[in-house]
C-alpha cells in the first residue's frame, strides 16, 4: 500500500515530494485513496470541499468515529507528513478485521484536501471550509504563485468550486476524529517513546513584512544615498531569532520575494514572511511585537517603509480532555505491550486542530528520530510505524467496537 | 525619435522598462534602430554577435569614429540607461548635418546587444564576444531563469547562434569609440555640471554565496536543533554594508534565491549574490575578503556550509588618456558655451569599458539629478540631454570632420 504511493509527486533531484492541491500529483494521490477504499468494500464519497471519505457502516447512524489525515505535501516535503495518517488508517482497519472486531459505531477514513497550503498560501483549506472557518468568498480569492485562483484550479481538476462551503450536517454525524501523524520534533525521541498523544497545538501565525526602499544602481549609488530594504530585512531576520530565543518560542523567515531581484540593483521591495508560534498567546504576542518594533526602528533610521500584514492566525488548540483521557486509558490498560504513551504539545497545525472547534478531536504522534519534517530527511522507522498502526487500531476498537 | 522608443517594453505597473536581450521588446527596439538608420540614408548592418551598426562612409577606409550605447534594460529600469546614448548619437549626426560638417573619417552609430545581462546574468555579452573576452563556448552555456539557453533565445529571435565569436577585423577598422550615457550617481549634480568625461571604471565583481543548512518544520524544530541558512545570509548582508563603509567602497546583496521558499519551512539553501566595486583592486579585495570571512565565521558556529563563487569580474578600466584629453580640449576650447566639463570615475560597467582593451574608448556622462539609475526614477532634464547632444556633436566634429 505504502509502495504505490511512494513515487507520486516525487522530485527526483531532492527526493522530496511536491504534492500540491489540485495538481496532477494530487489527483494521483486521490485516485490511490479511492482505490484503497473500494478494494476494502468501503463506501467512497467526495464531499463538497474536496475531502475524500471512505465509510464502513451507515453515516446516517451518527456518532461516527473518523480517522485519517492528508495526502498533499509542502514543497520538497518528506514521505510521512500526511500520508502516514491515511495509510495507518487503512492498515488499522485491516488489523481490526483480522481481530474480528464488531463495530457498534460507523467508521470513516478521511483524506482532507489542501492541508499544507503549499499552493494557495493558506493551510487546512479543506477542513476550514467544512468547519465554516473559511468562507467560500475568502476561498475564491486565494491565488497561487502563477495567479491561478483556487476556483480555477478546482475546475481544472474536475471539481465544482461553486459547491464549496460549510458542512455542518456532516460534522454533526461525527462523534470523534483521531488523526495519526508523524511527530514534527524530537520530543518522543528524547523521551524514548514510540507513540504519543497530543495535548495542544500552540497558537500560530503568519505575518508578511513588506520593506519598501528605492531601487537604484548597485555600482554607482553612494552608501549614504541608499534606501536599501535588504538591510532592514536582514536586521529583522536576526531580531526574530533573538526575540524567539528570549521567549522560548519559535520564529522563522523561510520565504522571501525581492523586486527587481537583479544582481546589480538595490531592491525596491523585499517581502519576507514570518512564521511564529509559542506555547501561549501572550508569549506569541510579545515575540511578534518585539520583531516588528526592531524592524520599524531600523527602517525609520534608514528611510525604509514597513507594512506588516497578519496573513493567517490559529489560536491555541486544547484537544478535548475526555477523548484524550479515553485514548490514554485505552493505550495504557489491558494492552499486551509495555509501551508508555506520553502526552505532548506541538507547534504544528493540523486538520484535527481546525475541527476541534466543532467536534471532539485527538491526535496520535509516531516518533521521528531526526526531528526533521517538511524535508526529505523526515523519518519514522518501520517498527515505530507498525506500533502506530497497532495503537490506532486499539483506539478505534476501544471507541467504535463492542 | 525619443517618443517612438518610449512605450517599448514598458511595464505599466512600475513605469519601468523590461527590455531583455532577444525578447519581443528587444526586437522592437532593434526595428526602431534599423528604421532610424535607414531614414538617414546610413548603411545598416547586423554583426555576427547581434550588435547593430549604422554607417556613414565606407567602413573599409578604417580609423572610424563610432558612437552609441545599448537599448536593453535591467528589470524595471529607467528610460535613459542605454537609449540616451543611441538617441543622442542619431541626434548628434542630425546636428552635424545641420552644421554642414564634412566628414574625413567614417562614422558609425552602434547598438550593442545584451549590455545589462538582465536575462542571462552576464553583462556586455555583445561587446565581450566581439572583443574576444567571452568565448562562443562560454556564451553557449548561458541560461536564463526559465532554462532557455542563449543560443535557443538567439535562434527564436532569428539570429544564428553558431555565427557568434570574436570580430577583430571589425575592431581594427575603428579608431575611437565614444559612448554617451546618463550618469549613474550624483557627482555632476553635486558639482553643478551638465556634462562630464569618464576617467575610469572601478573594478567590479559579482560573487554568489551559497549558504546550505537543513530544511525543517518552522513550527516544531527547536531553535537549538536548527541549521537555518537565512540567519547566515542576514549576518552576511549586514557585514557587506559594514565592510563597504569602512573601505569607502560599495557592496550590495540585491538578488536572492531560497529553497524551498515556504512560509513554514526553514530553508535548506539560501543563495545570495554580492555585487561589489571599489576605486582600486586592493580595496575591492579587502572588502570581499572581509565579507567572506564574516560569513564563514558565523556559518561555522551554526552548522552552515558556505560556497563562494566569483561569477564575473572586470578589472579597473582607465580610459585612454590621449582620447580623453582630446575630448577635454574639444569641449573646453572654442565652444560658444561656458560649460565646464569635469572628469570623473564611475562604478558602473559599460561596453566602452569592455572595448577599451582593444581600441581607444571614452565616455561622456549627462547629469542625473536624482542620482538614481536602474529604476523608473532615473532622470535627466531635457536641457541636460540637449547639452549632451551638442557636446557629442562637438566631439564627433572634432574627431571626424575637417
PDB file of N, CA, C and O in Angstrom, chain A residues 184 186 206 215-220 223 225-226 230 233-234 241 250 252-256 258 261-265 275 277 347-348 372-375, chain B residues 184 186 206 215-220 223 225-226 230 233-234 241 245 250 252-256 258 261-265 275 277 347-348 372-375:
ATOM      1  N   UNK A 184       6.610  16.006  14.492  1.00  0.00           N
ATOM      2  CA  UNK A 184       7.436  17.021  13.834  1.00  0.00           C
ATOM      3  C   UNK A 184       8.268  17.689  14.920  1.00  0.00           C
ATOM      4  O   UNK A 184       8.021  18.816  15.313  1.00  0.00           O
ATOM      5  N   UNK A 186      11.469  16.360  18.198  1.00  0.00           N
ATOM      6  CA  UNK A 186      12.216  15.231  18.747  1.00  0.00           C
ATOM      7  C   UNK A 186      11.785  14.838  20.154  1.00  0.00           C
ATOM      8  O   UNK A 186      12.514  14.129  20.839  1.00  0.00           O
ATOM      9  N   UNK A 206       1.102  33.710  10.721  1.00  0.00           N
ATOM     10  CA  UNK A 206       1.998  34.078   9.622  1.00  0.00           C
ATOM     11  C   UNK A 206       1.822  35.558   9.342  1.00  0.00           C
ATOM     12  O   UNK A 206       0.703  36.028   9.146  1.00  0.00           O
ATOM     13  N   UNK A 215      14.776  51.428  -5.521  1.00  0.00           N
ATOM     14  CA  UNK A 215      15.642  50.700  -6.452  1.00  0.00           C
ATOM     15  C   UNK A 215      16.709  51.656  -6.978  1.00  0.00           C
ATOM     16  O   UNK A 215      16.424  52.825  -7.243  1.00  0.00           O
ATOM     17  N   UNK A 216      17.931  51.156  -7.107  1.00  0.00           N
ATOM     18  CA  UNK A 216      18.992  52.004  -7.596  1.00  0.00           C
ATOM     19  C   UNK A 216      20.149  51.118  -8.053  1.00  0.00           C
ATOM     20  O   UNK A 216      20.164  49.915  -7.809  1.00  0.00           O
ATOM     21  N   UNK A 217      21.126  51.748  -8.709  1.00  0.00           N
ATOM     22  CA  UNK A 217      22.254  51.017  -9.291  1.00  0.00           C
ATOM     23  C   UNK A 217      23.229  50.617  -8.187  1.00  0.00           C
ATOM     24  O   UNK A 217      23.660  51.450  -7.399  1.00  0.00           O
ATOM     25  N   UNK A 218      23.563  49.321  -8.164  1.00  0.00           N
ATOM     26  CA  UNK A 218      24.409  48.806  -7.087  1.00  0.00           C
ATOM     27  C   UNK A 218      25.857  49.281  -7.209  1.00  0.00           C
ATOM     28  O   UNK A 218      26.617  49.200  -6.252  1.00  0.00           O
ATOM     29  N   UNK A 219      26.244  49.782  -8.383  1.00  0.00           N
ATOM     30  CA  UNK A 219      27.632  50.173  -8.554  1.00  0.00           C
ATOM     31  C   UNK A 219      27.887  51.656  -8.336  1.00  0.00           C
ATOM     32  O   UNK A 219      28.997  52.047  -8.007  1.00  0.00           O
ATOM     33  N   UNK A 220      26.857  52.474  -8.533  1.00  0.00           N
ATOM     34  CA  UNK A 220      27.108  53.915  -8.602  1.00  0.00           C
ATOM     35  C   UNK A 220      26.411  54.703  -7.500  1.00  0.00           C
ATOM     36  O   UNK A 220      26.626  55.903  -7.389  1.00  0.00           O
ATOM     37  N   UNK A 223      26.701  54.807  -0.564  1.00  0.00           N
ATOM     38  CA  UNK A 223      26.023  54.136   0.548  1.00  0.00           C
ATOM     39  C   UNK A 223      25.087  55.095   1.273  1.00  0.00           C
ATOM     40  O   UNK A 223      23.970  54.719   1.640  1.00  0.00           O
ATOM     41  N   UNK A 225      23.420  57.511   0.116  1.00  0.00           N
ATOM     42  CA  UNK A 225      22.230  57.858  -0.671  1.00  0.00           C
ATOM     43  C   UNK A 225      21.254  56.694  -0.793  1.00  0.00           C
ATOM     44  O   UNK A 225      20.201  56.828  -1.411  1.00  0.00           O
ATOM     45  N   UNK A 226      21.605  55.550  -0.230  1.00  0.00           N
ATOM     46  CA  UNK A 226      20.774  54.357  -0.436  1.00  0.00           C
ATOM     47  C   UNK A 226      19.620  54.262   0.545  1.00  0.00           C
ATOM     48  O   UNK A 226      19.737  54.666   1.696  1.00  0.00           O
ATOM     49  N   UNK A 230      16.937  45.527   1.771  1.00  0.00           N
ATOM     50  CA  UNK A 230      17.536  44.240   2.130  1.00  0.00           C
ATOM     51  C   UNK A 230      18.229  44.332   3.489  1.00  0.00           C
ATOM     52  O   UNK A 230      18.258  43.353   4.240  1.00  0.00           O
ATOM     53  N   UNK A 233      15.559  44.025   6.081  1.00  0.00           N
ATOM     54  CA  UNK A 233      15.149  42.619   6.150  1.00  0.00           C
ATOM     55  C   UNK A 233      16.148  41.812   6.975  1.00  0.00           C
ATOM     56  O   UNK A 233      15.766  41.038   7.863  1.00  0.00           O
ATOM     57  N   UNK A 234      17.437  42.003   6.698  1.00  0.00           N
ATOM     58  CA  UNK A 234      18.480  41.237   7.401  1.00  0.00           C
ATOM     59  C   UNK A 234      18.435  41.511   8.903  1.00  0.00           C
ATOM     60  O   UNK A 234      18.509  40.588   9.722  1.00  0.00           O
ATOM     61  N   UNK A 241      15.139  35.851  15.497  1.00  0.00           N
ATOM     62  CA  UNK A 241      15.816  34.784  16.223  1.00  0.00           C
ATOM     63  C   UNK A 241      16.021  35.182  17.694  1.00  0.00           C
ATOM     64  O   UNK A 241      15.791  34.387  18.605  1.00  0.00           O
ATOM     65  N   UNK A 250       9.287  29.955  18.790  1.00  0.00           N
ATOM     66  CA  UNK A 250       9.991  29.821  17.514  1.00  0.00           C
ATOM     67  C   UNK A 250       9.530  30.932  16.576  1.00  0.00           C
ATOM     68  O   UNK A 250       8.387  31.383  16.634  1.00  0.00           O
ATOM     69  N   UNK A 252      10.523  32.218  12.378  1.00  0.00           N
ATOM     70  CA  UNK A 252      11.270  31.809  11.186  1.00  0.00           C
ATOM     71  C   UNK A 252      10.931  32.703  10.008  1.00  0.00           C
ATOM     72  O   UNK A 252       9.752  32.956   9.743  1.00  0.00           O
ATOM     73  N   UNK A 253      11.954  33.187   9.303  1.00  0.00           N
ATOM     74  CA  UNK A 253      11.740  33.782   7.984  1.00  0.00           C
ATOM     75  C   UNK A 253      12.221  32.756   6.955  1.00  0.00           C
ATOM     76  O   UNK A 253      13.421  32.588   6.767  1.00  0.00           O
ATOM     77  N   UNK A 254      11.300  32.050   6.297  1.00  0.00           N
ATOM     78  CA  UNK A 254      11.673  30.985   5.381  1.00  0.00           C
ATOM     79  C   UNK A 254      11.319  31.306   3.941  1.00  0.00           C
ATOM     80  O   UNK A 254      11.724  30.596   3.029  1.00  0.00           O
ATOM     81  N   UNK A 255      10.546  32.387   3.733  1.00  0.00           N
ATOM     82  CA  UNK A 255      10.089  32.722   2.384  1.00  0.00           C
ATOM     83  C   UNK A 255      10.356  34.195   2.133  1.00  0.00           C
ATOM     84  O   UNK A 255      10.113  35.029   2.999  1.00  0.00           O
ATOM     85  N   UNK A 256      10.851  34.496   0.943  1.00  0.00           N
ATOM     86  CA  UNK A 256      11.196  35.878   0.611  1.00  0.00           C
ATOM     87  C   UNK A 256      10.875  36.118  -0.854  1.00  0.00           C
ATOM     88  O   UNK A 256      10.894  35.193  -1.680  1.00  0.00           O
ATOM     89  N   UNK A 258      11.778  39.357  -3.736  1.00  0.00           N
ATOM     90  CA  UNK A 258      12.537  40.598  -3.891  1.00  0.00           C
ATOM     91  C   UNK A 258      12.236  41.225  -5.254  1.00  0.00           C
ATOM     92  O   UNK A 258      12.153  40.512  -6.249  1.00  0.00           O
ATOM     93  N   UNK A 261      15.082  42.074  -7.892  1.00  0.00           N
ATOM     94  CA  UNK A 261      15.880  40.838  -7.756  1.00  0.00           C
ATOM     95  C   UNK A 261      16.954  40.725  -8.833  1.00  0.00           C
ATOM     96  O   UNK A 261      17.127  39.673  -9.441  1.00  0.00           O
ATOM     97  N   UNK A 262      17.679  41.811  -9.061  1.00  0.00           N
ATOM     98  CA  UNK A 262      18.785  41.820 -10.020  1.00  0.00           C
ATOM     99  C   UNK A 262      20.113  41.947  -9.271  1.00  0.00           C
ATOM    100  O   UNK A 262      20.177  42.616  -8.234  1.00  0.00           O
ATOM    101  N   UNK A 263      21.166  41.294  -9.799  1.00  0.00           N
ATOM    102  CA  UNK A 263      22.458  41.291  -9.107  1.00  0.00           C
ATOM    103  C   UNK A 263      22.978  42.716  -8.921  1.00  0.00           C
ATOM    104  O   UNK A 263      23.590  43.044  -7.908  1.00  0.00           O
ATOM    105  N   UNK A 264      22.755  43.579  -9.917  1.00  0.00           N
ATOM    106  CA  UNK A 264      23.329  44.923  -9.838  1.00  0.00           C
ATOM    107  C   UNK A 264      22.296  46.004  -9.529  1.00  0.00           C
ATOM    108  O   UNK A 264      22.472  47.161  -9.879  1.00  0.00           O
ATOM    109  N   UNK A 265      21.219  45.617  -8.849  1.00  0.00           N
ATOM    110  CA  UNK A 265      20.189  46.590  -8.481  1.00  0.00           C
ATOM    111  C   UNK A 265      19.905  46.523  -6.984  1.00  0.00           C
ATOM    112  O   UNK A 265      19.626  45.452  -6.454  1.00  0.00           O
ATOM    113  N   UNK A 275       6.930  33.226  10.248  1.00  0.00           N
ATOM    114  CA  UNK A 275       6.104  32.190  10.869  1.00  0.00           C
ATOM    115  C   UNK A 275       6.510  32.156  12.333  1.00  0.00           C
ATOM    116  O   UNK A 275       7.687  31.981  12.640  1.00  0.00           O
ATOM    117  N   UNK A 277       5.366  30.862  16.492  1.00  0.00           N
ATOM    118  CA  UNK A 277       4.491  30.051  17.347  1.00  0.00           C
ATOM    119  C   UNK A 277       5.066  30.060  18.762  1.00  0.00           C
ATOM    120  O   UNK A 277       6.282  30.155  18.937  1.00  0.00           O
ATOM    121  N   UNK A 347       3.963  22.377  17.911  1.00  0.00           N
ATOM    122  CA  UNK A 347       3.905  23.666  17.235  1.00  0.00           C
ATOM    123  C   UNK A 347       3.278  23.604  15.862  1.00  0.00           C
ATOM    124  O   UNK A 347       3.115  24.635  15.220  1.00  0.00           O
ATOM    125  N   UNK A 348       2.936  22.423  15.388  1.00  0.00           N
ATOM    126  CA  UNK A 348       2.429  22.291  14.024  1.00  0.00           C
ATOM    127  C   UNK A 348       0.911  22.360  13.981  1.00  0.00           C
ATOM    128  O   UNK A 348       0.243  21.857  14.873  1.00  0.00           O
ATOM    129  N   UNK A 372      13.254  15.992  12.096  1.00  0.00           N
ATOM    130  CA  UNK A 372      13.115  16.802  10.877  1.00  0.00           C
ATOM    131  C   UNK A 372      11.768  16.538  10.230  1.00  0.00           C
ATOM    132  O   UNK A 372      11.343  15.389  10.114  1.00  0.00           O
ATOM    133  N   UNK A 373      11.100  17.605   9.798  1.00  0.00           N
ATOM    134  CA  UNK A 373       9.932  17.391   8.938  1.00  0.00           C
ATOM    135  C   UNK A 373       9.883  18.493   7.902  1.00  0.00           C
ATOM    136  O   UNK A 373      10.703  19.397   7.907  1.00  0.00           O
ATOM    137  N   UNK A 374       8.928  18.397   6.984  1.00  0.00           N
ATOM    138  CA  UNK A 374       8.879  19.311   5.822  1.00  0.00           C
ATOM    139  C   UNK A 374      10.194  19.263   5.054  1.00  0.00           C
ATOM    140  O   UNK A 374      10.680  20.278   4.569  1.00  0.00           O
ATOM    141  N   UNK A 375      10.766  18.089   4.942  1.00  0.00           N
ATOM    142  CA  UNK A 375      12.050  17.876   4.273  1.00  0.00           C
ATOM    143  C   UNK A 375      12.162  16.394   3.958  1.00  0.00           C
ATOM    144  O   UNK A 375      11.592  15.551   4.653  1.00  0.00           O
TER     145      UNK A 375
ATOM    146  N   UNK B 184      25.204  57.609 -13.549  1.00  0.00           N
ATOM    147  CA  UNK B 184      24.567  56.731 -12.576  1.00  0.00           C
ATOM    148  C   UNK B 184      25.154  57.076 -11.216  1.00  0.00           C
ATOM    149  O   UNK B 184      25.930  56.324 -10.647  1.00  0.00           O
ATOM    150  N   UNK B 186      25.509  60.899  -8.404  1.00  0.00           N
ATOM    151  CA  UNK B 186      25.152  62.308  -8.253  1.00  0.00           C
ATOM    152  C   UNK B 186      26.346  63.242  -8.345  1.00  0.00           C
ATOM    153  O   UNK B 186      26.259  64.410  -7.953  1.00  0.00           O
ATOM    154  N   UNK B 206      31.065  40.111  -9.285  1.00  0.00           N
ATOM    155  CA  UNK B 206      29.842  39.513  -8.744  1.00  0.00           C
ATOM    156  C   UNK B 206      30.191  38.160  -8.153  1.00  0.00           C
ATOM    157  O   UNK B 206      30.827  37.346  -8.827  1.00  0.00           O
ATOM    158  N   UNK B 215      16.669  21.880   5.716  1.00  0.00           N
ATOM    159  CA  UNK B 215      15.242  22.194   5.682  1.00  0.00           C
ATOM    160  C   UNK B 215      14.566  21.503   6.855  1.00  0.00           C
ATOM    161  O   UNK B 215      14.907  20.369   7.193  1.00  0.00           O
ATOM    162  N   UNK B 216      13.623  22.211   7.488  1.00  0.00           N
ATOM    163  CA  UNK B 216      12.917  21.622   8.606  1.00  0.00           C
ATOM    164  C   UNK B 216      11.642  22.413   8.851  1.00  0.00           C
ATOM    165  O   UNK B 216      11.429  23.471   8.265  1.00  0.00           O
ATOM    166  N   UNK B 217      10.806  21.888   9.736  1.00  0.00           N
ATOM    167  CA  UNK B 217       9.499  22.479  10.011  1.00  0.00           C
ATOM    168  C   UNK B 217       9.673  23.713  10.888  1.00  0.00           C
ATOM    169  O   UNK B 217      10.305  23.644  11.931  1.00  0.00           O
ATOM    170  N   UNK B 218       9.090  24.826  10.443  1.00  0.00           N
ATOM    171  CA  UNK B 218       9.275  26.094  11.151  1.00  0.00           C
ATOM    172  C   UNK B 218       8.534  26.120  12.488  1.00  0.00           C
ATOM    173  O   UNK B 218       8.826  26.953  13.341  1.00  0.00           O
ATOM    174  N   UNK B 219       7.575  25.210  12.673  1.00  0.00           N
ATOM    175  CA  UNK B 219       6.784  25.252  13.900  1.00  0.00           C
ATOM    176  C   UNK B 219       7.289  24.326  14.978  1.00  0.00           C
ATOM    177  O   UNK B 219       7.066  24.554  16.165  1.00  0.00           O
ATOM    178  N   UNK B 220       7.970  23.264  14.588  1.00  0.00           N
ATOM    179  CA  UNK B 220       8.239  22.199  15.547  1.00  0.00           C
ATOM    180  C   UNK B 220       9.729  21.982  15.800  1.00  0.00           C
ATOM    181  O   UNK B 220      10.080  21.187  16.663  1.00  0.00           O
ATOM    182  N   UNK B 223      14.913  25.820  18.355  1.00  0.00           N
ATOM    183  CA  UNK B 223      15.928  26.737  17.825  1.00  0.00           C
ATOM    184  C   UNK B 223      17.317  26.098  17.882  1.00  0.00           C
ATOM    185  O   UNK B 223      18.102  26.229  16.942  1.00  0.00           O
ATOM    186  N   UNK B 225      18.140  23.070  17.560  1.00  0.00           N
ATOM    187  CA  UNK B 225      18.314  21.978  16.591  1.00  0.00           C
ATOM    188  C   UNK B 225      18.389  22.499  15.154  1.00  0.00           C
ATOM    189  O   UNK B 225      18.556  21.722  14.215  1.00  0.00           O
ATOM    190  N   UNK B 226      18.252  23.816  14.963  1.00  0.00           N
ATOM    191  CA  UNK B 226      18.165  24.355  13.594  1.00  0.00           C
ATOM    192  C   UNK B 226      19.535  24.594  12.968  1.00  0.00           C
ATOM    193  O   UNK B 226      20.481  24.960  13.659  1.00  0.00           O
ATOM    194  N   UNK B 230      19.169  31.143   6.489  1.00  0.00           N
ATOM    195  CA  UNK B 230      18.693  32.523   6.356  1.00  0.00           C
ATOM    196  C   UNK B 230      19.387  33.425   7.379  1.00  0.00           C
ATOM    197  O   UNK B 230      19.620  34.613   7.105  1.00  0.00           O
ATOM    198  N   UNK B 233      22.775  34.255   5.988  1.00  0.00           N
ATOM    199  CA  UNK B 233      22.606  35.242   4.918  1.00  0.00           C
ATOM    200  C   UNK B 233      22.425  36.631   5.521  1.00  0.00           C
ATOM    201  O   UNK B 233      23.066  37.602   5.087  1.00  0.00           O
ATOM    202  N   UNK B 234      21.553  36.741   6.528  1.00  0.00           N
ATOM    203  CA  UNK B 234      21.267  38.052   7.129  1.00  0.00           C
ATOM    204  C   UNK B 234      22.535  38.657   7.739  1.00  0.00           C
ATOM    205  O   UNK B 234      22.828  39.846   7.548  1.00  0.00           O
ATOM    206  N   UNK B 241      27.603  45.605   4.211  1.00  0.00           N
ATOM    207  CA  UNK B 241      27.437  47.043   4.376  1.00  0.00           C
ATOM    208  C   UNK B 241      28.571  47.621   5.239  1.00  0.00           C
ATOM    209  O   UNK B 241      29.155  48.656   4.919  1.00  0.00           O
ATOM    210  N   UNK B 245      31.429  50.278   3.991  1.00  0.00           N
ATOM    211  CA  UNK B 245      31.517  51.586   4.658  1.00  0.00           C
ATOM    212  C   UNK B 245      32.948  51.867   5.114  1.00  0.00           C
ATOM    213  O   UNK B 245      33.483  52.950   4.895  1.00  0.00           O
ATOM    214  N   UNK B 250      31.504  50.082  -2.456  1.00  0.00           N
ATOM    215  CA  UNK B 250      30.091  49.697  -2.397  1.00  0.00           C
ATOM    216  C   UNK B 250      29.981  48.180  -2.445  1.00  0.00           C
ATOM    217  O   UNK B 250      30.814  47.498  -3.062  1.00  0.00           O
ATOM    218  N   UNK B 252      26.617  45.184  -2.342  1.00  0.00           N
ATOM    219  CA  UNK B 252      25.159  45.083  -2.389  1.00  0.00           C
ATOM    220  C   UNK B 252      24.733  43.625  -2.535  1.00  0.00           C
ATOM    221  O   UNK B 252      25.269  42.915  -3.388  1.00  0.00           O
ATOM    222  N   UNK B 253      23.765  43.191  -1.718  1.00  0.00           N
ATOM    223  CA  UNK B 253      23.055  41.940  -1.979  1.00  0.00           C
ATOM    224  C   UNK B 253      21.675  42.321  -2.511  1.00  0.00           C
ATOM    225  O   UNK B 253      20.814  42.744  -1.744  1.00  0.00           O
ATOM    226  N   UNK B 254      21.481  42.198  -3.826  1.00  0.00           N
ATOM    227  CA  UNK B 254      20.219  42.626  -4.427  1.00  0.00           C
ATOM    228  C   UNK B 254      19.410  41.479  -4.995  1.00  0.00           C
ATOM    229  O   UNK B 254      18.264  41.651  -5.375  1.00  0.00           O
ATOM    230  N   UNK B 255      20.022  40.290  -5.050  1.00  0.00           N
ATOM    231  CA  UNK B 255      19.340  39.142  -5.653  1.00  0.00           C
ATOM    232  C   UNK B 255      19.462  37.953  -4.719  1.00  0.00           C
ATOM    233  O   UNK B 255      20.532  37.706  -4.159  1.00  0.00           O
ATOM    234  N   UNK B 256      18.381  37.217  -4.548  1.00  0.00           N
ATOM    235  CA  UNK B 256      18.376  36.080  -3.637  1.00  0.00           C
ATOM    236  C   UNK B 256      17.511  34.980  -4.221  1.00  0.00           C
ATOM    237  O   UNK B 256      16.585  35.242  -4.986  1.00  0.00           O
ATOM    238  N   UNK B 258      15.841  31.190  -2.676  1.00  0.00           N
ATOM    239  CA  UNK B 258      15.701  30.388  -1.461  1.00  0.00           C
ATOM    240  C   UNK B 258      15.019  29.066  -1.789  1.00  0.00           C
ATOM    241  O   UNK B 258      14.081  29.041  -2.571  1.00  0.00           O
ATOM    242  N   UNK B 261      11.682  27.867   0.020  1.00  0.00           N
ATOM    243  CA  UNK B 261      10.953  29.138  -0.010  1.00  0.00           C
ATOM    244  C   UNK B 261       9.493  28.978   0.391  1.00  0.00           C
ATOM    245  O   UNK B 261       8.595  29.498  -0.259  1.00  0.00           O
ATOM    246  N   UNK B 262       9.279  28.254   1.491  1.00  0.00           N
ATOM    247  CA  UNK B 262       7.928  28.065   2.030  1.00  0.00           C
ATOM    248  C   UNK B 262       7.802  28.794   3.361  1.00  0.00           C
ATOM    249  O   UNK B 262       8.765  28.874   4.120  1.00  0.00           O
ATOM    250  N   UNK B 263       6.597  29.339   3.629  1.00  0.00           N
ATOM    251  CA  UNK B 263       6.408  30.138   4.846  1.00  0.00           C
ATOM    252  C   UNK B 263       6.705  29.314   6.097  1.00  0.00           C
ATOM    253  O   UNK B 263       7.250  29.818   7.068  1.00  0.00           O
ATOM    254  N   UNK B 264       6.339  28.018   6.069  1.00  0.00           N
ATOM    255  CA  UNK B 264       6.502  27.225   7.289  1.00  0.00           C
ATOM    256  C   UNK B 264       7.671  26.245   7.197  1.00  0.00           C
ATOM    257  O   UNK B 264       7.676  25.211   7.856  1.00  0.00           O
ATOM    258  N   UNK B 265       8.674  26.565   6.360  1.00  0.00           N
ATOM    259  CA  UNK B 265       9.841  25.685   6.235  1.00  0.00           C
ATOM    260  C   UNK B 265      11.129  26.468   6.467  1.00  0.00           C
ATOM    261  O   UNK B 265      11.360  27.510   5.841  1.00  0.00           O
ATOM    262  N   UNK B 275      27.305  42.084  -5.239  1.00  0.00           N
ATOM    263  CA  UNK B 275      27.912  42.958  -6.239  1.00  0.00           C
ATOM    264  C   UNK B 275      28.794  43.922  -5.469  1.00  0.00           C
ATOM    265  O   UNK B 275      28.318  44.603  -4.566  1.00  0.00           O
ATOM    266  N   UNK B 277      32.229  46.858  -5.721  1.00  0.00           N
ATOM    267  CA  UNK B 277      33.092  47.684  -6.556  1.00  0.00           C
ATOM    268  C   UNK B 277      33.855  48.651  -5.639  1.00  0.00           C
ATOM    269  O   UNK B 277      33.348  49.062  -4.599  1.00  0.00           O
ATOM    270  N   UNK B 347      31.338  53.731 -10.972  1.00  0.00           N
ATOM    271  CA  UNK B 347      31.281  52.344 -10.521  1.00  0.00           C
ATOM    272  C   UNK B 347      30.545  51.432 -11.484  1.00  0.00           C
ATOM    273  O   UNK B 347      30.461  50.231 -11.251  1.00  0.00           O
ATOM    274  N   UNK B 348      30.003  51.979 -12.562  1.00  0.00           N
ATOM    275  CA  UNK B 348      29.179  51.165 -13.463  1.00  0.00           C
ATOM    276  C   UNK B 348      30.006  50.608 -14.615  1.00  0.00           C
ATOM    277  O   UNK B 348      30.900  51.275 -15.130  1.00  0.00           O
ATOM    278  N   UNK B 372      19.688  58.421  -9.205  1.00  0.00           N
ATOM    279  CA  UNK B 372      19.088  57.087  -9.256  1.00  0.00           C
ATOM    280  C   UNK B 372      19.232  56.499 -10.654  1.00  0.00           C
ATOM    281  O   UNK B 372      19.013  57.190 -11.650  1.00  0.00           O
ATOM    282  N   UNK B 373      19.631  55.254 -10.743  1.00  0.00           N
ATOM    283  CA  UNK B 373      19.541  54.573 -12.032  1.00  0.00           C
ATOM    284  C   UNK B 373      19.126  53.132 -11.805  1.00  0.00           C
ATOM    285  O   UNK B 373      18.971  52.697 -10.676  1.00  0.00           O
ATOM    286  N   UNK B 374      18.895  52.399 -12.881  1.00  0.00           N
ATOM    287  CA  UNK B 374      18.332  51.044 -12.794  1.00  0.00           C
ATOM    288  C   UNK B 374      16.999  51.077 -12.054  1.00  0.00           C
ATOM    289  O   UNK B 374      16.674  50.179 -11.282  1.00  0.00           O
ATOM    290  N   UNK B 375      16.220  52.101 -12.305  1.00  0.00           N
ATOM    291  CA  UNK B 375      14.929  52.297 -11.634  1.00  0.00           C
ATOM    292  C   UNK B 375      14.141  53.308 -12.452  1.00  0.00           C
ATOM    293  O   UNK B 375      14.729  54.163 -13.134  1.00  0.00           O
TER     294      UNK B 375
END
